[in-house]
Amino acid sequence: MSDAGRSDLHDGVGTNRFLVLGALLGAIGWAATQYVAWNPGVVLGAVGVEGTTAIVLGWLGATLLMATVGLTVASRAVRYSPPLWIWTALVGVATAVNLSVVIGVAPRSVARYALWHPWIVAFALGFALTAILARGRNRLAYAAGSAGSLLVLAAAVTFPMATGSVVFLLTGAVHAGPLLVDAYTAPPATAATDDVAPTDDAAPTTARNP
């Protein structure tokens, strides 16, 4: 690829800044989710909607923000990244499942498993696939993120009483951690890793959601 082509590929918000944005939104979002879980009446009293509805809508807003950045100002290396396409699909499914609870489509018998669970499963799958596909990135960070997500899920299912009060904080850690580690440790883009494919861009979008 020519120098001009490589320059064009990386014009705009690059992978590292995109990852940092995703990590910040994830950390803030999961901390807010945990706060609402600790204080379920606060949101209802403040804005007149149930905490679950407010959190799902908040996560939807964060997801749309990431999508807007990705589509409008992110570099082509970010937009053309196969890992990002995978994350887009996973986040889309998780968001749709969340919304099905808010609008009352999800059966009551499964509603309790249709809020947080889709996100932790999405993280486990997304990080695992990113670890496989993303060249020129910190694959170990993503592999650790996948393993951490599975551990949080297993702990929540096995010890719900012990983990219930902090499960969203733990989720925030496994969401933001791999993104920040990769953003600050991955080598800069070079000619050797300038394929438009999985090279310079393993970027999970937000996601996450209660």
mmCIF file of N, CA and C in Angstrom, residues 134-185:
data_model
loop_
_atom_site.group_PDB
_atom_site.id
_atom_site.type_symbol
_atom_site.label_atom_id
_atom_site.label_comp_id
_atom_site.label_asym_id
_atom_site.label_seq_id
_atom_site.Cartn_x
_atom_site.Cartn_y
_atom_site.Cartn_z
ATOM 1 N N ALA A 134 -7.791 -9.893 15.578
ATOM 2 C CA ALA A 134 -7.161 -8.569 15.551
ATOM 3 C C ALA A 134 -5.644 -8.655 15.489
ATOM 4 N N ARG A 135 -5.107 -8.432 14.306
ATOM 5 C CA ARG A 135 -3.654 -8.410 14.160
ATOM 6 C C ARG A 135 -3.115 -7.042 14.530
ATOM 7 N N GLY A 136 -1.909 -7.020 15.061
ATOM 8 C CA GLY A 136 -1.285 -5.766 15.436
ATOM 9 C C GLY A 136 -1.858 -5.157 16.705
ATOM 10 N N ARG A 137 -2.626 -5.937 17.464
ATOM 11 C CA ARG A 137 -3.220 -5.461 18.710
ATOM 12 C C ARG A 137 -2.773 -6.371 19.848
ATOM 13 N N ASN A 138 -3.169 -6.026 21.066
ATOM 14 C CA ASN A 138 -2.794 -6.819 22.238
ATOM 15 C C ASN A 138 -3.798 -7.956 22.420
ATOM 16 N N ARG A 139 -3.517 -9.067 21.774
ATOM 17 C CA ARG A 139 -4.453 -10.188 21.798
ATOM 18 C C ARG A 139 -4.600 -10.780 23.192
ATOM 19 N N LEU A 140 -3.541 -10.744 23.968
ATOM 20 C CA LEU A 140 -3.619 -11.305 25.324
ATOM 21 C C LEU A 140 -4.634 -10.540 26.170
ATOM 22 N N ALA A 141 -4.718 -9.234 25.975
ATOM 23 C CA ALA A 141 -5.688 -8.436 26.730
ATOM 24 C C ALA A 141 -7.106 -8.885 26.416
ATOM 25 N N TYR A 142 -7.363 -9.164 25.149
ATOM 26 C CA TYR A 142 -8.715 -9.583 24.769
ATOM 27 C C TYR A 142 -9.007 -11.006 25.223
ATOM 28 N N ALA A 143 -8.012 -11.868 25.176
ATOM 29 C CA ALA A 143 -8.210 -13.227 25.691
ATOM 30 C C ALA A 143 -8.506 -13.190 27.187
ATOM 31 N N ALA A 144 -7.791 -12.321 27.913
ATOM 32 C CA ALA A 144 -8.046 -12.170 29.348
ATOM 33 C C ALA A 144 -9.433 -11.593 29.587
ATOM 34 N N GLY A 145 -9.870 -10.666 28.721
ATOM 35 C CA GLY A 145 -11.200 -10.100 28.855
ATOM 36 C C GLY A 145 -12.283 -11.146 28.668
ATOM 37 N N SER A 146 -12.088 -12.040 27.714
ATOM 38 C CA SER A 146 -13.056 -13.122 27.496
ATOM 39 C C SER A 146 -13.107 -14.053 28.702
ATOM 40 N N ALA A 147 -11.929 -14.442 29.191
ATOM 41 C CA ALA A 147 -11.883 -15.318 30.359
ATOM 42 C C ALA A 147 -12.488 -14.642 31.580
ATOM 43 N N GLY A 148 -12.196 -13.349 31.761
ATOM 44 C CA GLY A 148 -12.763 -12.618 32.887
ATOM 45 C C GLY A 148 -14.274 -12.529 32.806
ATOM 46 N N SER A 149 -14.799 -12.333 31.604
ATOM 47 C CA SER A 149 -16.248 -12.280 31.429
ATOM 48 C C SER A 149 -16.895 -13.607 31.810
ATOM 49 N N LEU A 150 -16.271 -14.703 31.407
ATOM 50 C CA LEU A 150 -16.804 -16.020 31.761
ATOM 51 C C LEU A 150 -16.747 -16.253 33.265
ATOM 52 N N LEU A 151 -15.680 -15.781 33.901
ATOM 53 C CA LEU A 151 -15.577 -15.923 35.355
ATOM 54 C C LEU A 151 -16.653 -15.122 36.076
ATOM 55 N N VAL A 152 -16.897 -13.897 35.617
ATOM 56 C CA VAL A 152 -17.944 -13.077 36.231
ATOM 57 C C VAL A 152 -19.308 -13.747 36.044
ATOM 58 N N LEU A 153 -19.568 -14.263 34.851
ATOM 59 C CA LEU A 153 -20.829 -14.950 34.598
ATOM 60 C C LEU A 153 -20.973 -16.174 35.497
ATOM 61 N N ALA A 154 -19.905 -16.973 35.588
ATOM 62 C CA ALA A 154 -19.960 -18.175 36.427
ATOM 63 C C ALA A 154 -20.166 -17.816 37.896
ATOM 64 N N ALA A 155 -19.478 -16.780 38.362
ATOM 65 C CA ALA A 155 -19.628 -16.362 39.752
ATOM 66 C C ALA A 155 -21.036 -15.861 40.027
ATOM 67 N N ALA A 156 -21.604 -15.110 39.078
ATOM 68 C CA ALA A 156 -22.949 -14.567 39.272
ATOM 69 C C ALA A 156 -24.000 -15.674 39.307
ATOM 70 N N VAL A 157 -23.789 -16.688 38.486
ATOM 71 C CA VAL A 157 -24.746 -17.801 38.445
ATOM 72 C C VAL A 157 -24.579 -18.716 39.657
ATOM 73 N N THR A 158 -23.332 -18.937 40.067
ATOM 74 C CA THR A 158 -23.055 -19.871 41.159
ATOM 75 C C THR A 158 -23.250 -19.246 42.527
ATOM 76 N N PHE A 159 -22.860 -17.974 42.661
ATOM 77 C CA PHE A 159 -22.954 -17.300 43.959
ATOM 78 C C PHE A 159 -23.733 -15.988 43.815
ATOM 79 N N PRO A 160 -25.008 -16.070 43.470
ATOM 80 C CA PRO A 160 -25.768 -14.836 43.206
ATOM 81 C C PRO A 160 -25.868 -13.906 44.412
ATOM 82 N N MET A 161 -25.954 -14.451 45.596
ATOM 83 C CA MET A 161 -26.069 -13.608 46.791
ATOM 84 C C MET A 161 -24.771 -12.855 47.061
ATOM 85 N N ALA A 162 -23.658 -13.516 46.833
ATOM 86 C CA ALA A 162 -22.354 -12.903 47.125
ATOM 87 C C ALA A 162 -21.954 -11.872 46.078
ATOM 88 N N THR A 163 -22.367 -12.087 44.833
ATOM 89 C CA THR A 163 -21.926 -11.207 43.748
ATOM 90 C C THR A 163 -22.977 -10.178 43.332
ATOM 91 N N GLY A 164 -24.209 -10.373 43.749
ATOM 92 C CA GLY A 164 -25.292 -9.523 43.277
ATOM 93 C C GLY A 164 -25.095 -8.049 43.541
ATOM 94 N N SER A 165 -24.441 -7.711 44.634
ATOM 95 C CA SER A 165 -24.293 -6.299 44.989
ATOM 96 C C SER A 165 -23.162 -5.598 44.238
ATOM 97 N N VAL A 166 -22.324 -6.357 43.542
ATOM 98 C CA VAL A 166 -21.188 -5.741 42.836
ATOM 99 C C VAL A 166 -21.039 -6.231 41.406
ATOM 100 N N VAL A 167 -22.024 -6.983 40.919
ATOM 101 C CA VAL A 167 -21.848 -7.632 39.618
ATOM 102 C C VAL A 167 -21.667 -6.620 38.493
ATOM 103 N N PHE A 168 -22.312 -5.436 38.573
ATOM 104 C CA PHE A 168 -22.162 -4.457 37.509
ATOM 105 C C PHE A 168 -20.791 -3.788 37.552
ATOM 106 N N LEU A 169 -20.238 -3.624 38.740
ATOM 107 C CA LEU A 169 -18.880 -3.090 38.840
ATOM 108 C C LEU A 169 -17.880 -4.075 38.242
ATOM 109 N N LEU A 170 -18.075 -5.355 38.503
ATOM 110 C CA LEU A 170 -17.202 -6.374 37.922
ATOM 111 C C LEU A 170 -17.327 -6.377 36.401
ATOM 112 N N THR A 171 -18.549 -6.191 35.929
ATOM 113 C CA THR A 171 -18.769 -6.146 34.486
ATOM 114 C C THR A 171 -18.067 -4.940 33.874
ATOM 115 N N GLY A 172 -18.109 -3.806 34.567
ATOM 116 C CA GLY A 172 -17.408 -2.628 34.090
ATOM 117 C C GLY A 172 -15.913 -2.857 33.964
ATOM 118 N N ALA A 173 -15.362 -3.616 34.914
ATOM 119 C CA ALA A 173 -13.924 -3.901 34.869
ATOM 120 C C ALA A 173 -13.562 -4.760 33.665
ATOM 121 N N VAL A 174 -14.361 -5.801 33.394
ATOM 122 C CA VAL A 174 -14.030 -6.666 32.253
ATOM 123 C C VAL A 174 -14.377 -5.997 30.929
ATOM 124 N N HIS A 175 -15.260 -5.015 30.955
ATOM 125 C CA HIS A 175 -15.573 -4.258 29.743
ATOM 126 C C HIS A 175 -14.454 -3.271 29.402
ATOM 127 N N ALA A 176 -14.091 -2.450 30.367
ATOM 128 C CA ALA A 176 -13.127 -1.373 30.094
ATOM 129 C C ALA A 176 -11.678 -1.844 30.093
ATOM 130 N N GLY A 177 -11.349 -2.815 30.934
ATOM 131 C CA GLY A 177 -9.964 -3.232 31.106
ATOM 132 C C GLY A 177 -9.247 -3.608 29.825
ATOM 133 N N PRO A 178 -9.771 -4.577 29.065
ATOM 134 C CA PRO A 178 -9.064 -4.985 27.840
ATOM 135 C C PRO A 178 -8.908 -3.852 26.828
ATOM 136 N N LEU A 179 -9.914 -2.978 26.748
ATOM 137 C CA LEU A 179 -9.836 -1.877 25.787
ATOM 138 C C LEU A 179 -8.708 -0.911 26.148
ATOM 139 N N LEU A 180 -8.613 -0.579 27.439
ATOM 140 C CA LEU A 180 -7.568 0.344 27.867
ATOM 141 C C LEU A 180 -6.182 -0.279 27.737
ATOM 142 N N VAL A 181 -6.060 -1.543 28.111
ATOM 143 C CA VAL A 181 -4.760 -2.213 27.999
ATOM 144 C C VAL A 181 -4.307 -2.225 26.542
ATOM 145 N N ASP A 182 -5.212 -2.574 25.634
ATOM 146 C CA ASP A 182 -4.836 -2.604 24.224
ATOM 147 C C ASP A 182 -4.497 -1.207 23.707
ATOM 148 N N ALA A 183 -5.319 -0.215 24.089
ATOM 149 C CA ALA A 183 -5.093 1.145 23.602
ATOM 150 C C ALA A 183 -3.725 1.684 23.991
ATOM 151 N N TYR A 184 -3.229 1.269 25.150
ATOM 152 C CA TYR A 184 -1.968 1.836 25.640
ATOM 153 C C TYR A 184 -0.766 0.909 25.468
ATOM 154 N N THR A 185 -0.989 -0.288 24.953
ATOM 155 C CA THR A 185 0.144 -1.206 24.792
ATOM 156 C C THR A 185 0.332 -1.698 23.367
#
